[in-house]
GROMACS .gro file of N, CA and C in nm:
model
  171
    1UNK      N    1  -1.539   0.348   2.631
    1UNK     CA    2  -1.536   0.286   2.499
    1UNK      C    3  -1.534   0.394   2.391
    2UNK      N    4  -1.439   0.387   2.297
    2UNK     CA    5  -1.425   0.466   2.164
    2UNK      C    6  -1.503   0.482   2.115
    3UNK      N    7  -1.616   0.577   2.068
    3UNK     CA    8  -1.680   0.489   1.906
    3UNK      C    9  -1.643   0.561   1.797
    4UNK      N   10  -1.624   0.665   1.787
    4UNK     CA   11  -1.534   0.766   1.680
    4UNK      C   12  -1.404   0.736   1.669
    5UNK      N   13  -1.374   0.696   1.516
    5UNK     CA   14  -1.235   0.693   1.507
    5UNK      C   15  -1.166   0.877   1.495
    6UNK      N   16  -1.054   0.833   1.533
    6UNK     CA   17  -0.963   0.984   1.526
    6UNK      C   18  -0.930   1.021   1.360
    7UNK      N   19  -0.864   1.123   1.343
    7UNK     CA   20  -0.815   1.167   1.256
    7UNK      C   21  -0.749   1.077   1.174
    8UNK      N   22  -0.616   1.055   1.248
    8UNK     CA   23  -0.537   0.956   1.214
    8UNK      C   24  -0.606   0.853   1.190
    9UNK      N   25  -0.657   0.757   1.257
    9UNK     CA   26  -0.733   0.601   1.223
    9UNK      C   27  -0.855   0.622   1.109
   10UNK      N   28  -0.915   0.774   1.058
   10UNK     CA   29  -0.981   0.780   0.931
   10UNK      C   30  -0.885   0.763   0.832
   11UNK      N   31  -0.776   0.843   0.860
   11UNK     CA   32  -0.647   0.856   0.718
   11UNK      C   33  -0.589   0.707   0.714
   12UNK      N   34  -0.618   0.605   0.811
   12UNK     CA   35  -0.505   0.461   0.811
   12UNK      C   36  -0.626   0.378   0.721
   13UNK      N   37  -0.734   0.432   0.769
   13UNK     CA   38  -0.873   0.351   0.682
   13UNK      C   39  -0.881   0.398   0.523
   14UNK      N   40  -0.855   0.475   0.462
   14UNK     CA   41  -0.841   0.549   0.349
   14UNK      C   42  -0.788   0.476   0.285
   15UNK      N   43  -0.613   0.501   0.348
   15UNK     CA   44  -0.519   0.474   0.272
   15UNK      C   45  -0.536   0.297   0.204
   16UNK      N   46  -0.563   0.246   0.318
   16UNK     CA   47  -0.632   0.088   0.335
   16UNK      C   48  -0.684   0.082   0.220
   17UNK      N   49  -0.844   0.109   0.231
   17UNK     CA   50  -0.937   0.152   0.110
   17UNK      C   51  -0.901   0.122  -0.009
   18UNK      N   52  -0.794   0.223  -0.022
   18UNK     CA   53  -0.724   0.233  -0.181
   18UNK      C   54  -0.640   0.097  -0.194
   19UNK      N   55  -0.536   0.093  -0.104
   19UNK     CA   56  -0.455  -0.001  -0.132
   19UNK      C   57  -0.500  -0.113  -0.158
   20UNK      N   58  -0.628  -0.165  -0.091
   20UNK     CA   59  -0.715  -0.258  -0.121
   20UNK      C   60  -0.738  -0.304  -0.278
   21UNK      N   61  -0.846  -0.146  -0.356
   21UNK     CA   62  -0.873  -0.125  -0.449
   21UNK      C   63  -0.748  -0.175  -0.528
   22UNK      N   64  -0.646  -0.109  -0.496
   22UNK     CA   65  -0.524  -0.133  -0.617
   22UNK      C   66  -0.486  -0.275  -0.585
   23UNK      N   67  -0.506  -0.307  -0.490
   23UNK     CA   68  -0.457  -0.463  -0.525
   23UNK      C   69  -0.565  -0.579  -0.591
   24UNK      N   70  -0.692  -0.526  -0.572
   24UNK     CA   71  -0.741  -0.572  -0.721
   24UNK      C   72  -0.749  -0.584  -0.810
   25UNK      N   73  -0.708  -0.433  -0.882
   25UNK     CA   74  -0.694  -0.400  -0.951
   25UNK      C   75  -0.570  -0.465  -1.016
   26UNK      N   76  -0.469  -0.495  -0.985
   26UNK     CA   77  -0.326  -0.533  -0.981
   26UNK      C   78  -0.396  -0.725  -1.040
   27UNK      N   79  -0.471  -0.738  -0.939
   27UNK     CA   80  -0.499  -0.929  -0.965
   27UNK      C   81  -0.570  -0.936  -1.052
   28UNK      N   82  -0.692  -0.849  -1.104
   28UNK     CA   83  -0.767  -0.857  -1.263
   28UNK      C   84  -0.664  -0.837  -1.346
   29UNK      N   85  -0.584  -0.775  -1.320
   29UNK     CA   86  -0.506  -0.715  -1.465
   29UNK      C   87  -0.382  -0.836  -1.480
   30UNK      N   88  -0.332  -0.847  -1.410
   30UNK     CA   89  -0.225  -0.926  -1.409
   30UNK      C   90  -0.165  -1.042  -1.261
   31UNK      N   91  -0.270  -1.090  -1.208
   31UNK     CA   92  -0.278  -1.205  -1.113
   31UNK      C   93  -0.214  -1.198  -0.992
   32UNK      N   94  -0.277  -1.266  -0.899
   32UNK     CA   95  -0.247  -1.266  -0.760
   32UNK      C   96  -0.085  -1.251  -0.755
   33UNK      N   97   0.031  -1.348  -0.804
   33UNK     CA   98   0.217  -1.348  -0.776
   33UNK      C   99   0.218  -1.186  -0.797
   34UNK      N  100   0.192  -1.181  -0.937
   34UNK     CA  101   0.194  -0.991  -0.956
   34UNK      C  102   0.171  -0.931  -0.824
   35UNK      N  103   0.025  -0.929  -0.843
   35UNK     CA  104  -0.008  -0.811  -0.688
   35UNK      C  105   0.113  -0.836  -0.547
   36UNK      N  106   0.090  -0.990  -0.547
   36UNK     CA  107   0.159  -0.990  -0.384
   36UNK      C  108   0.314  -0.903  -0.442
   37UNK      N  109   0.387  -0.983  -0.526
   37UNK     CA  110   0.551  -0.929  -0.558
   37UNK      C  111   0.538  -0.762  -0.565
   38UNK      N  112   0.419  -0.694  -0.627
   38UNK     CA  113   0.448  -0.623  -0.646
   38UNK      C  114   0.413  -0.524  -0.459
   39UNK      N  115   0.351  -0.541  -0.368
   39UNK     CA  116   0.316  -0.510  -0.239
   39UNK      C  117   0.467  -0.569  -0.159
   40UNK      N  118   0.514  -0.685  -0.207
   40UNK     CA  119   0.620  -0.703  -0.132
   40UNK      C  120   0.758  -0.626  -0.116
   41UNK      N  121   0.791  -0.643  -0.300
   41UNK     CA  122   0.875  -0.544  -0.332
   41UNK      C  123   0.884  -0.402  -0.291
   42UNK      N  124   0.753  -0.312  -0.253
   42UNK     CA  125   0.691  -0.213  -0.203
   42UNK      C  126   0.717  -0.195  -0.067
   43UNK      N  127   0.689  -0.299  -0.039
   43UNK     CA  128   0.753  -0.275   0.168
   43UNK      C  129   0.892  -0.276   0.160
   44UNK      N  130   0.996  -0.386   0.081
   44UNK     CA  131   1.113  -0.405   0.085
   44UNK      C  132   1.169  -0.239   0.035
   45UNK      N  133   1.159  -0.150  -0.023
   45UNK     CA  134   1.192  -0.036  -0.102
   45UNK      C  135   1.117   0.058   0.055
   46UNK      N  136   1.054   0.014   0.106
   46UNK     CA  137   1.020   0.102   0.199
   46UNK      C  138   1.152   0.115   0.365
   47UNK      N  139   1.111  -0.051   0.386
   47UNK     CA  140   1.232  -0.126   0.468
   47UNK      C  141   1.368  -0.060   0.420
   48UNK      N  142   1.413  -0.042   0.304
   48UNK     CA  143   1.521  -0.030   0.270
   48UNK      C  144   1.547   0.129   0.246
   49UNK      N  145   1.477   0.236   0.284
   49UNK     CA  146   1.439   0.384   0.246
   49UNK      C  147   1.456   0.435   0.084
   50UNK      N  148   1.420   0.339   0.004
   50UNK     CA  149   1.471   0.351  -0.074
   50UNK      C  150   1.323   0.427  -0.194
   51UNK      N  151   1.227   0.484  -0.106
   51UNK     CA  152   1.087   0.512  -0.166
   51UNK      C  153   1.068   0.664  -0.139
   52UNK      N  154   1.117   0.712  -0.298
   52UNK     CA  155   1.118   0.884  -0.304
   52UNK      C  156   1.209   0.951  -0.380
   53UNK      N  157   1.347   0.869  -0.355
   53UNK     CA  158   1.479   0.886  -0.359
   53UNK      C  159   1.463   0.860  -0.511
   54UNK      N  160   1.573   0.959  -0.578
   54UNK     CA  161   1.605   0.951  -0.681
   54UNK      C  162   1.700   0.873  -0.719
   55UNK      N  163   1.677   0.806  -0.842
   55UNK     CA  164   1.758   0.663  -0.907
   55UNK      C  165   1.895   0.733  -0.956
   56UNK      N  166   2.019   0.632  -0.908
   56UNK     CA  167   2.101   0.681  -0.998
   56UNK      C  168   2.136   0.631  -1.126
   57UNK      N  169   2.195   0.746  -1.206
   57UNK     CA  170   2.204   0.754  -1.336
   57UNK      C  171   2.346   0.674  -1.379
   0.00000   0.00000   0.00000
């Protein structure tokens, strides 16, 4: 049986953490459709490699 997470599974818990935080943050400020559209749109730009890449002009 495990009981220490690894390296990796501390950094997947982190990242979590935050993303969490910001999606609260996201629903006080401007409401649950916001947060989700804006997490959805976020995977879709991910799905699509489109997260990094510079916009064209």
């Amino acid at each position: 049986m495990q009981t220490e997470l690894t390296a990796e599974e501390k950094s997947k818990d982190d990242f979590f953490d935050r993303l969490a935080k910001l999606s609260e943050e996201m629903i006080v400020n401007h409401g649950k459709e916001f947060s989700m559209g804006a997490l959805v749109l976020a995977a879709r730009w991910i799905a699509e490699d489109r997260i990094g890449k510079a916009k064209p002009s």
